[in-house]
PDB file of C-alpha atoms in Angstrom:
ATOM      1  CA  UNK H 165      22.574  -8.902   2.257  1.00 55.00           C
ATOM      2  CA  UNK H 166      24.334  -7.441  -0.439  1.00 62.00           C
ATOM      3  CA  UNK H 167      27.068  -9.950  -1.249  1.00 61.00           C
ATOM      4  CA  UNK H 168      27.234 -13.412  -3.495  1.00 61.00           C
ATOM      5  CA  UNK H 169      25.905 -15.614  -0.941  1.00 63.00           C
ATOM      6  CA  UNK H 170      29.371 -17.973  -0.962  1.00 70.00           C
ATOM      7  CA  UNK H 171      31.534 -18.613   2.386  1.00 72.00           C
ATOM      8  CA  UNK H 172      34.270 -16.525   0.875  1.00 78.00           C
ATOM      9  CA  UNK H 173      32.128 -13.488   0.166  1.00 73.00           C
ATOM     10  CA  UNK H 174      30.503 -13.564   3.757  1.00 71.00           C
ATOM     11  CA  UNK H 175      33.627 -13.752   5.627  1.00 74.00           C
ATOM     12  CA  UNK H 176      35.137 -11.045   3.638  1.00 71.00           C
ATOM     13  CA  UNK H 177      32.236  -8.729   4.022  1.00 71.00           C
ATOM     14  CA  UNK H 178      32.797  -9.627   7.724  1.00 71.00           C
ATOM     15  CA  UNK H 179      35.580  -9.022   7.690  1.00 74.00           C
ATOM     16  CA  UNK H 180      36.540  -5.800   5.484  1.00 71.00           C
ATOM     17  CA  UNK H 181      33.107  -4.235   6.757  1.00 65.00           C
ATOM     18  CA  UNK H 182      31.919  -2.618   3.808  1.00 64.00           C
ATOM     19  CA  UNK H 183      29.848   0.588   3.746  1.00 67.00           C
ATOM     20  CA  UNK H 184      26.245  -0.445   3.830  1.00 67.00           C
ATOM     21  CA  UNK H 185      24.625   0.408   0.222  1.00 67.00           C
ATOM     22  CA  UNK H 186      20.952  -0.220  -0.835  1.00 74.00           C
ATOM     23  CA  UNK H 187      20.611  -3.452  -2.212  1.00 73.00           C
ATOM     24  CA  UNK H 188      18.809  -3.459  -6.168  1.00 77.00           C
ATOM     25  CA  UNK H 189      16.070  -6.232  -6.041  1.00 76.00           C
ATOM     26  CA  UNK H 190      15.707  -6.855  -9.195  1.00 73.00           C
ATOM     27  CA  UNK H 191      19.258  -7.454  -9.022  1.00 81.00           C
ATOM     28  CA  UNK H 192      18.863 -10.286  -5.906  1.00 76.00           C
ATOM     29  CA  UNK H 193      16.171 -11.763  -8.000  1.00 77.00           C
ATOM     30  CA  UNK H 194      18.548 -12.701 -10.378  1.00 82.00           C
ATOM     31  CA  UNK H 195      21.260 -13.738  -8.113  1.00 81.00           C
ATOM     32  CA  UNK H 196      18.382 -15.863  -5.661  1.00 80.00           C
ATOM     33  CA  UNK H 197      17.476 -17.742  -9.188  1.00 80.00           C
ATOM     34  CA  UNK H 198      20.478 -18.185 -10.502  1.00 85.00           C
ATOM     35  CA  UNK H 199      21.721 -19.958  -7.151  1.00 82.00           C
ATOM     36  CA  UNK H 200      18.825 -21.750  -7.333  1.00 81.00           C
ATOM     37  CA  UNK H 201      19.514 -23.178 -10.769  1.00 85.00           C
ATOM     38  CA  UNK H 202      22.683 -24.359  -9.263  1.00 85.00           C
ATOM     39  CA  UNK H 203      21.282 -26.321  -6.188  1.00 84.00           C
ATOM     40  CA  UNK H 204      19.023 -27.705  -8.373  1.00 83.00           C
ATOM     41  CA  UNK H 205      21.819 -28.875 -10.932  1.00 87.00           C
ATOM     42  CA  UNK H 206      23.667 -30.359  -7.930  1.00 86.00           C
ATOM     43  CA  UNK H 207      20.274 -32.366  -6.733  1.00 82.00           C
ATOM     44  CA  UNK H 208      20.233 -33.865 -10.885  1.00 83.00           C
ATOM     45  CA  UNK H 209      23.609 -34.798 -10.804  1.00 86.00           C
ATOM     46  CA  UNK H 210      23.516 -36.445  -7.654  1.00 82.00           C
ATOM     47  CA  UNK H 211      20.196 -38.174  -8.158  1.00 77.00           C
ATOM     48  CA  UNK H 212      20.989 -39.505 -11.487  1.00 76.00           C
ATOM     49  CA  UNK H 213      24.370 -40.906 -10.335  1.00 77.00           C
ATOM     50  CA  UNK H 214      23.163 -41.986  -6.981  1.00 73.00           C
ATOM     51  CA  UNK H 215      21.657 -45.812  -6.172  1.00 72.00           C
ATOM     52  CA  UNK H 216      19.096 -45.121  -3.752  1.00 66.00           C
ATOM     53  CA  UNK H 217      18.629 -48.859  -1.806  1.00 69.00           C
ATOM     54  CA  UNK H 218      14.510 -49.235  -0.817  1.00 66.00           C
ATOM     55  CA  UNK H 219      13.851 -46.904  -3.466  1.00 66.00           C
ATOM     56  CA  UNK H 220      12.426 -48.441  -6.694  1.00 72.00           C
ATOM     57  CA  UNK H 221      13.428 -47.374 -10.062  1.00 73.00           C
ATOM     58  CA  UNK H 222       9.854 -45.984 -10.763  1.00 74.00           C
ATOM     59  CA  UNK H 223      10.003 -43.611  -7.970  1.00 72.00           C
ATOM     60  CA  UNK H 224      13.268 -42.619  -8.541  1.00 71.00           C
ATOM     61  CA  UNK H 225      12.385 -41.040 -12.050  1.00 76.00           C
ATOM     62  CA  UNK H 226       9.664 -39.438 -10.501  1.00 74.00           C
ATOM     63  CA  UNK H 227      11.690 -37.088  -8.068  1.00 74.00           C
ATOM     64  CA  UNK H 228      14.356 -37.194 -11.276  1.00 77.00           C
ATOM     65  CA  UNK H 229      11.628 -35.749 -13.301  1.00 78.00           C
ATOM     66  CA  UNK H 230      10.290 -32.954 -10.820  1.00 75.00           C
ATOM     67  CA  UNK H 231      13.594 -32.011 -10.179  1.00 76.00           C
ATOM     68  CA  UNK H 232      13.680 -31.535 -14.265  1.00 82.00           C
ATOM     69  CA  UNK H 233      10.320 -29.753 -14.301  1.00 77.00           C
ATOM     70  CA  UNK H 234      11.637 -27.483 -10.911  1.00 78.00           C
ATOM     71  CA  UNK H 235      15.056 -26.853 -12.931  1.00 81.00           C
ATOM     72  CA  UNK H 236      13.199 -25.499 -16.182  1.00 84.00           C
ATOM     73  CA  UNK H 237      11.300 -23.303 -14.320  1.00 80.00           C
ATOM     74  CA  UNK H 238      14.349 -21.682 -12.606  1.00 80.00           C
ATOM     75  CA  UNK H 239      15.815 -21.460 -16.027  1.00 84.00           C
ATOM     76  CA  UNK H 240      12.702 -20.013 -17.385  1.00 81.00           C
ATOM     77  CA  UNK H 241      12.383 -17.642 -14.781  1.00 78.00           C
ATOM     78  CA  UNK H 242      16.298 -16.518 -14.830  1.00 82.00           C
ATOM     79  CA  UNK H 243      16.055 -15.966 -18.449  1.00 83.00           C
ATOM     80  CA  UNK H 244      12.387 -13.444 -17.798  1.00 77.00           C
ATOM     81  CA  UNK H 245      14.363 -11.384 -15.038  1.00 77.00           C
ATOM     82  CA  UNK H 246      17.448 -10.952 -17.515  1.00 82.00           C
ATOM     83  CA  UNK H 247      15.272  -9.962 -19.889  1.00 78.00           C
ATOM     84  CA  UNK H 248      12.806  -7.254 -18.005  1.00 73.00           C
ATOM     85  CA  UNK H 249      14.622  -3.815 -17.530  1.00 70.00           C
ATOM     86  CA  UNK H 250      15.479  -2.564 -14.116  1.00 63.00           C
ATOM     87  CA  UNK H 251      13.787   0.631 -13.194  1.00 52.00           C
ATOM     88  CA  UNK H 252      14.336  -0.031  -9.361  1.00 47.00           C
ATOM     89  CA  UNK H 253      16.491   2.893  -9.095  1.00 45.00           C
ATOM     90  CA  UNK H 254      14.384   5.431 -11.421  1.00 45.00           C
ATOM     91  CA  UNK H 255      11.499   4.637  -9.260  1.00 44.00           C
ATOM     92  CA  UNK H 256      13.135   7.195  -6.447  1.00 40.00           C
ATOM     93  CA  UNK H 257      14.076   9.452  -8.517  1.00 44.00           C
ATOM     94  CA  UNK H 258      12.622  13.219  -8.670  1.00 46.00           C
ATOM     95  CA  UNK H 259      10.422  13.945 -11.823  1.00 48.00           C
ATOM     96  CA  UNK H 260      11.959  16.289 -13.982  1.00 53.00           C
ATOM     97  CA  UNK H 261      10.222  19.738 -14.025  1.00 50.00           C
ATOM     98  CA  UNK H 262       7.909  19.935 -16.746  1.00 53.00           C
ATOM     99  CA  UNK H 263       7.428  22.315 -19.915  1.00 50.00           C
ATOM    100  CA  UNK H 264       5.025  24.630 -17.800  1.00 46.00           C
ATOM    101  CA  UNK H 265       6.186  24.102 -14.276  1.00 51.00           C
ATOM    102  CA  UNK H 266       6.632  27.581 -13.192  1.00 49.00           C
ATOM    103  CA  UNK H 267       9.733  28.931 -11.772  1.00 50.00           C
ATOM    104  CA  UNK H 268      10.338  29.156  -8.131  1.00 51.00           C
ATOM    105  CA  UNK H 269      10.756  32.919  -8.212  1.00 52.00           C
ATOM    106  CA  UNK H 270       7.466  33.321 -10.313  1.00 52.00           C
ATOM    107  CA  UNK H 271       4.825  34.473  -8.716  1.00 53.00           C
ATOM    108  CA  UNK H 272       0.594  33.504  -9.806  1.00 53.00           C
ATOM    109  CA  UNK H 273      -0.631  36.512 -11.831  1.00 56.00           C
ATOM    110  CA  UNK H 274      -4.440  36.713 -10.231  1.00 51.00           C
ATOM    111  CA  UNK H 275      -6.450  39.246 -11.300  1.00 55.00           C
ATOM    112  CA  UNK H 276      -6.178  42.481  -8.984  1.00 55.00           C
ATOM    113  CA  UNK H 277     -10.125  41.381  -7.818  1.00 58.00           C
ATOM    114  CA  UNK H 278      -9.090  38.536  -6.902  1.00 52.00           C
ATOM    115  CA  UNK H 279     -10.434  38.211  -3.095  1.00 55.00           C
ATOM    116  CA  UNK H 280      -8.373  34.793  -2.904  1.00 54.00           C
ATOM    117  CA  UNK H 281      -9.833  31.319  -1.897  1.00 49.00           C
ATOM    118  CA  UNK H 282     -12.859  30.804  -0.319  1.00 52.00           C
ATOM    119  CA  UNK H 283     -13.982  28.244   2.334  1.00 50.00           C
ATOM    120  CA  UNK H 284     -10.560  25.483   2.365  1.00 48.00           C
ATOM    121  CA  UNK H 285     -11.601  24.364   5.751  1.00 53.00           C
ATOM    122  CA  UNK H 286     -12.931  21.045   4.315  1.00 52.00           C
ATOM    123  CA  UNK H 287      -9.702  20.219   3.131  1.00 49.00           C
ATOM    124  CA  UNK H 288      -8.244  19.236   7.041  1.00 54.00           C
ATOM    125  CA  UNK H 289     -11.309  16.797   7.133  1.00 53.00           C
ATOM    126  CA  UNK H 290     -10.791  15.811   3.751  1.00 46.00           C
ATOM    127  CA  UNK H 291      -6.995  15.275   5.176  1.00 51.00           C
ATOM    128  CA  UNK H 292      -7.903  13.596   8.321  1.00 53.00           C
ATOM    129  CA  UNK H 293     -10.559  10.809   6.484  1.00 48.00           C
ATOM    130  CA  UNK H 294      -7.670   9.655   4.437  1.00 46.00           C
ATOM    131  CA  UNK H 295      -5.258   9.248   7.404  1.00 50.00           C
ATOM    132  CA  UNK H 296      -8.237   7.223   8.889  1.00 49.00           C
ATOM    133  CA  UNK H 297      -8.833   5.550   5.965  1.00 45.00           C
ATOM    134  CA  UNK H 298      -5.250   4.271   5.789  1.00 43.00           C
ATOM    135  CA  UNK H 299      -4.457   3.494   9.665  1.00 44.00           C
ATOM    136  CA  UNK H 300      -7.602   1.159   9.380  1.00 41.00           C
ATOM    137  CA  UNK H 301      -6.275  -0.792   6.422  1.00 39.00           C
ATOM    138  CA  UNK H 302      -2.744  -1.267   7.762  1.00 41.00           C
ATOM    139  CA  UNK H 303      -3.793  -1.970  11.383  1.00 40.00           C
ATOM    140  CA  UNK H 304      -7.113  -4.410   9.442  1.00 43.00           C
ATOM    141  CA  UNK H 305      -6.589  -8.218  10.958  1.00 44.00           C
ATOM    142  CA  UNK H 306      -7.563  -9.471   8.022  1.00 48.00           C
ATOM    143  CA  UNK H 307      -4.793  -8.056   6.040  1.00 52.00           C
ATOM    144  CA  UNK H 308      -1.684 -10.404   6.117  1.00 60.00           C
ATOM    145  CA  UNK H 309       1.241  -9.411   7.868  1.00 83.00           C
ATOM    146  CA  UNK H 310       3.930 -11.659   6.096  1.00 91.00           C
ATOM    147  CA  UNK H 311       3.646 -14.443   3.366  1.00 94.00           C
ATOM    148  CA  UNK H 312       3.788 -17.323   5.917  1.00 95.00           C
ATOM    149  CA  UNK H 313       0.864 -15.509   7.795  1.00 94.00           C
ATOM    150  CA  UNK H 314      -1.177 -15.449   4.075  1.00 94.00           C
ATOM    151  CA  UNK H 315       0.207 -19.361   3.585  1.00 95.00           C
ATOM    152  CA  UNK H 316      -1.267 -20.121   7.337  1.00 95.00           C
ATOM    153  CA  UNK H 317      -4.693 -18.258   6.392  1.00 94.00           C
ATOM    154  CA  UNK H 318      -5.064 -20.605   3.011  1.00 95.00           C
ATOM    155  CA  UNK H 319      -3.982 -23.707   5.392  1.00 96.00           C
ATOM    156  CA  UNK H 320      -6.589 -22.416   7.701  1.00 94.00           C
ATOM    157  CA  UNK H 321      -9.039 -22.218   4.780  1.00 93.00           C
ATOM    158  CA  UNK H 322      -8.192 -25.542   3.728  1.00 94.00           C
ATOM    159  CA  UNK H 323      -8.929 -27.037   7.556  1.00 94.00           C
ATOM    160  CA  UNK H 324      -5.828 -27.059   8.783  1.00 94.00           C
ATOM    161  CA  UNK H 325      -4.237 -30.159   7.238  1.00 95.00           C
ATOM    162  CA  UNK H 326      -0.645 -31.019   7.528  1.00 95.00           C
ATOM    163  CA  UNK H 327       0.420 -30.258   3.570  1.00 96.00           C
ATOM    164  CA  UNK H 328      -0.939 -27.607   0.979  1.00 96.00           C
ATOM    165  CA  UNK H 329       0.080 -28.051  -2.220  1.00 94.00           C
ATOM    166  CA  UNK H 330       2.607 -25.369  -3.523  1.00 93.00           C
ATOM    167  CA  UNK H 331       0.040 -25.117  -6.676  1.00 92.00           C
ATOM    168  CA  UNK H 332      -3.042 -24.382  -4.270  1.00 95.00           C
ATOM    169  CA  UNK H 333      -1.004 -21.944  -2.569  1.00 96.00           C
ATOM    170  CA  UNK H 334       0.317 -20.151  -5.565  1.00 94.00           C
ATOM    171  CA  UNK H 335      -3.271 -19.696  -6.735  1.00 94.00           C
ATOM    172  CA  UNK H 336      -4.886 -18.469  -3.530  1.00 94.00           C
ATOM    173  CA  UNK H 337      -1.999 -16.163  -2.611  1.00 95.00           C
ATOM    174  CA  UNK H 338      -2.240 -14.749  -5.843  1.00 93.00           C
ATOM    175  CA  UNK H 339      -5.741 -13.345  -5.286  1.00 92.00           C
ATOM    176  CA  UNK H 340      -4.326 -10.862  -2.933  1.00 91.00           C
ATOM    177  CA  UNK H 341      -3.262  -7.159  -3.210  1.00 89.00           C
ATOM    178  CA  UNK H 342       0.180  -5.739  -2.578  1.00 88.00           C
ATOM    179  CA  UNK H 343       3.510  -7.378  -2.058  1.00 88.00           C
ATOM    180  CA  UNK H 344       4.411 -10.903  -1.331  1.00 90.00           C
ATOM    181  CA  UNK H 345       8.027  -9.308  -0.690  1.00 87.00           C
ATOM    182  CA  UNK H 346      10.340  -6.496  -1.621  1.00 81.00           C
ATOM    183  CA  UNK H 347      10.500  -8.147  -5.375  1.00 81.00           C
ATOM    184  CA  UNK H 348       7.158  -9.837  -6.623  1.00 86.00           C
ATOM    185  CA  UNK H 349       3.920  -8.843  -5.586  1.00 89.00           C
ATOM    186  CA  UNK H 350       1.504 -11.538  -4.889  1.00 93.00           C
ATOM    187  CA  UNK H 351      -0.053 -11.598  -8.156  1.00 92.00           C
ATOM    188  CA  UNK H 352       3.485 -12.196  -9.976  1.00 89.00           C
ATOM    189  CA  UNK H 353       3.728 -15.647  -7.604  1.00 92.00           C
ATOM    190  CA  UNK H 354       4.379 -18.657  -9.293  1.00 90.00           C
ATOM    191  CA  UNK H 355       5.772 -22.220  -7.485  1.00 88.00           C
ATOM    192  CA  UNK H 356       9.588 -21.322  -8.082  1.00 87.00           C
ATOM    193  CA  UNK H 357       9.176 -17.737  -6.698  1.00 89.00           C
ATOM    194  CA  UNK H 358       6.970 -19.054  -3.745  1.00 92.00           C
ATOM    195  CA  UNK H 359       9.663 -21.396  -2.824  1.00 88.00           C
ATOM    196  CA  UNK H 360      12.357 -18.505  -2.951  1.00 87.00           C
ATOM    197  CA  UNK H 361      10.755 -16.306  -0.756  1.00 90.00           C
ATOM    198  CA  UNK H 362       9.864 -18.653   1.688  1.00 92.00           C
ATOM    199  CA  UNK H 363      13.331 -20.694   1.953  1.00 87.00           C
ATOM    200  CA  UNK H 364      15.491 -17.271   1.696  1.00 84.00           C
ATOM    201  CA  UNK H 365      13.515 -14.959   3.476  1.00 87.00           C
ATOM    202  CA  UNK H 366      11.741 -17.503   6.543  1.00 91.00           C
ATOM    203  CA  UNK H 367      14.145 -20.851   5.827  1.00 90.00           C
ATOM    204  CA  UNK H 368      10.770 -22.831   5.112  1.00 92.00           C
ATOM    205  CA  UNK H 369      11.731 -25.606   3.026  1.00 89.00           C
ATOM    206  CA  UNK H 370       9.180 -27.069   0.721  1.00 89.00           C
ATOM    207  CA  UNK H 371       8.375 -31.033   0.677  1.00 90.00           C
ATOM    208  CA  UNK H 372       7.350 -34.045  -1.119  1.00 88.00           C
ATOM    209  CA  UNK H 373       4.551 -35.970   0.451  1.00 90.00           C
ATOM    210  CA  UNK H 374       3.072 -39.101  -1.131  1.00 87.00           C
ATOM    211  CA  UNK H 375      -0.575 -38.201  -1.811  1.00 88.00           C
ATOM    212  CA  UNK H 376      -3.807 -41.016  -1.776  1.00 88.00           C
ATOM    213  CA  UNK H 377      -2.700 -42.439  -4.872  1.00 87.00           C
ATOM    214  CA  UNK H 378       0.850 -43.167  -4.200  1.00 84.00           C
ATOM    215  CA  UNK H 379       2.379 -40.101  -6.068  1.00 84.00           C
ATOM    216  CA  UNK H 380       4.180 -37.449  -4.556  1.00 85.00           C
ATOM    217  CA  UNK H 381       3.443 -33.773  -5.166  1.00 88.00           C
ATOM    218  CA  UNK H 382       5.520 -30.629  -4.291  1.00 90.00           C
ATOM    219  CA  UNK H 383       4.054 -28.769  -0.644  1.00 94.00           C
ATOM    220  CA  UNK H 384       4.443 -27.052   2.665  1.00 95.00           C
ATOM    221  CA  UNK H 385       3.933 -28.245   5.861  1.00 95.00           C
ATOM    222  CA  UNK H 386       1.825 -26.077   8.577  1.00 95.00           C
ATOM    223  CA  UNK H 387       4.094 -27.094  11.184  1.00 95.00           C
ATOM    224  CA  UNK H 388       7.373 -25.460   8.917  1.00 95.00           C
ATOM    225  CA  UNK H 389       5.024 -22.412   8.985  1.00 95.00           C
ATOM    226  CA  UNK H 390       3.961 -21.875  11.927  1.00 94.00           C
ATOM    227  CA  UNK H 391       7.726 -22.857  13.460  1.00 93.00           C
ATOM    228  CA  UNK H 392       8.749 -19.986  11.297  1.00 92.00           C
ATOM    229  CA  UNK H 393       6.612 -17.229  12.759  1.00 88.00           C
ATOM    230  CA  UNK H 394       8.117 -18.430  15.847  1.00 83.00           C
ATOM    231  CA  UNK H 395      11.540 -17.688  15.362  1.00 74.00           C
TER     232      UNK H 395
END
């Protein structure tokens, strides 16, 4: 998707069929937040105006205040990606030759004894152990194949229960290597960035269960999870 993610915009790309171009993620990053910020303004607006009957006033500022908490971090996080220089599109670029690349018409002045290079037939095993080496860790079971299979391995470590907190998540997901998606590797996850990925890339929507002592805390549910890989 490369176009604001608004009715208009997607009927017109329908529409007018644009040429498909490479979309910058640190530019979605930015968009995904700062549509986020507005959902989440919409949920204040409406909570604070609304009159919720069966709902005391007590609990009512409590979802009014994680909403705040939620909406602080969006704007927190929207103000670190506008700050953080894209190099997205650097990263593919060729290095420039260097001060003593030589030229492609030079030629290597050996010696005229040189008898050229001995044995190089270690190399092509040298070659074929890394190819090993790297089949094994993309084809290794253990290694997770999306970030709803690494959320289902911490539910699995947990026993299985219904809800994980989106705090225990964050911290066990961020113990792993590599990417959580095309933007943020696992290590960068925090709760906002957990609940991006998950909602925009897999439409797995985060929830509020009550826990033992009557509050409620932000989670996932296994079932959203698992319902996901389905699909």
């Amino acid at each position: 998707m490369t176009q604001f993610p608004t009715l208009i915009d997607q009927v017109a790309a329908a529409v007018l069929a644009p040429a498909e171009v490479t979309e910058n993620p640190q530019h979605r990053a930015i968009l995904d937040v700062f549509v986020e910020i507005q959902e989440l303004d919409r949920q204040l607006a409406e909570l604070a105006a609304a009159d919720l009957p069966g709902v005391s006033a007590g609990e009512q500022l409590d979802t009014l205040t994680d909403l705040l908490f939620e909406r602080m971090a969006a704007g927190a996080e929207l103000s670190a990606l506008l700050s953080t220089s894209c190099c997205c599109a650097a990263a593919f670029e060729p290095d420039p030759p260097g001060e003593y690349d030589p030229a492609e018409d030079d030629e290597p002045d050996f010696d005229s004894d040189f008898e050229g290079f001995e044995d190089l037939e270690g190399m092509d095993e040298f070659d074929d152990l890394h190819e090993e080496a790297v089949e094994d860790f993309l084809s290794c079971s253990s290694r997770p194949q999306t970030i709803v299979h690494a959320c289902l391995d911490v539910f699995d470590a947990h026993g299985s229960p219904e809800y994980v907190s989106s705090a225990e998540l964050v911290e066990r997901l961020r113990e792993l290597p590599g990417r959580a998606d095309a933007r943020w590797r696992y290590s960068d996850l925090n709760a906002l960035r957990l609940s991006l990925i998950l909602r925009r890339s897999h439409g797995v929507q985060s929830h509020r269960p009550r826990a033992a002592d009557g509050s409620r805390y932000r989670a996932f549910r296994r079932a959203d999870l698992l319902g996901a890989l389905a699909e």
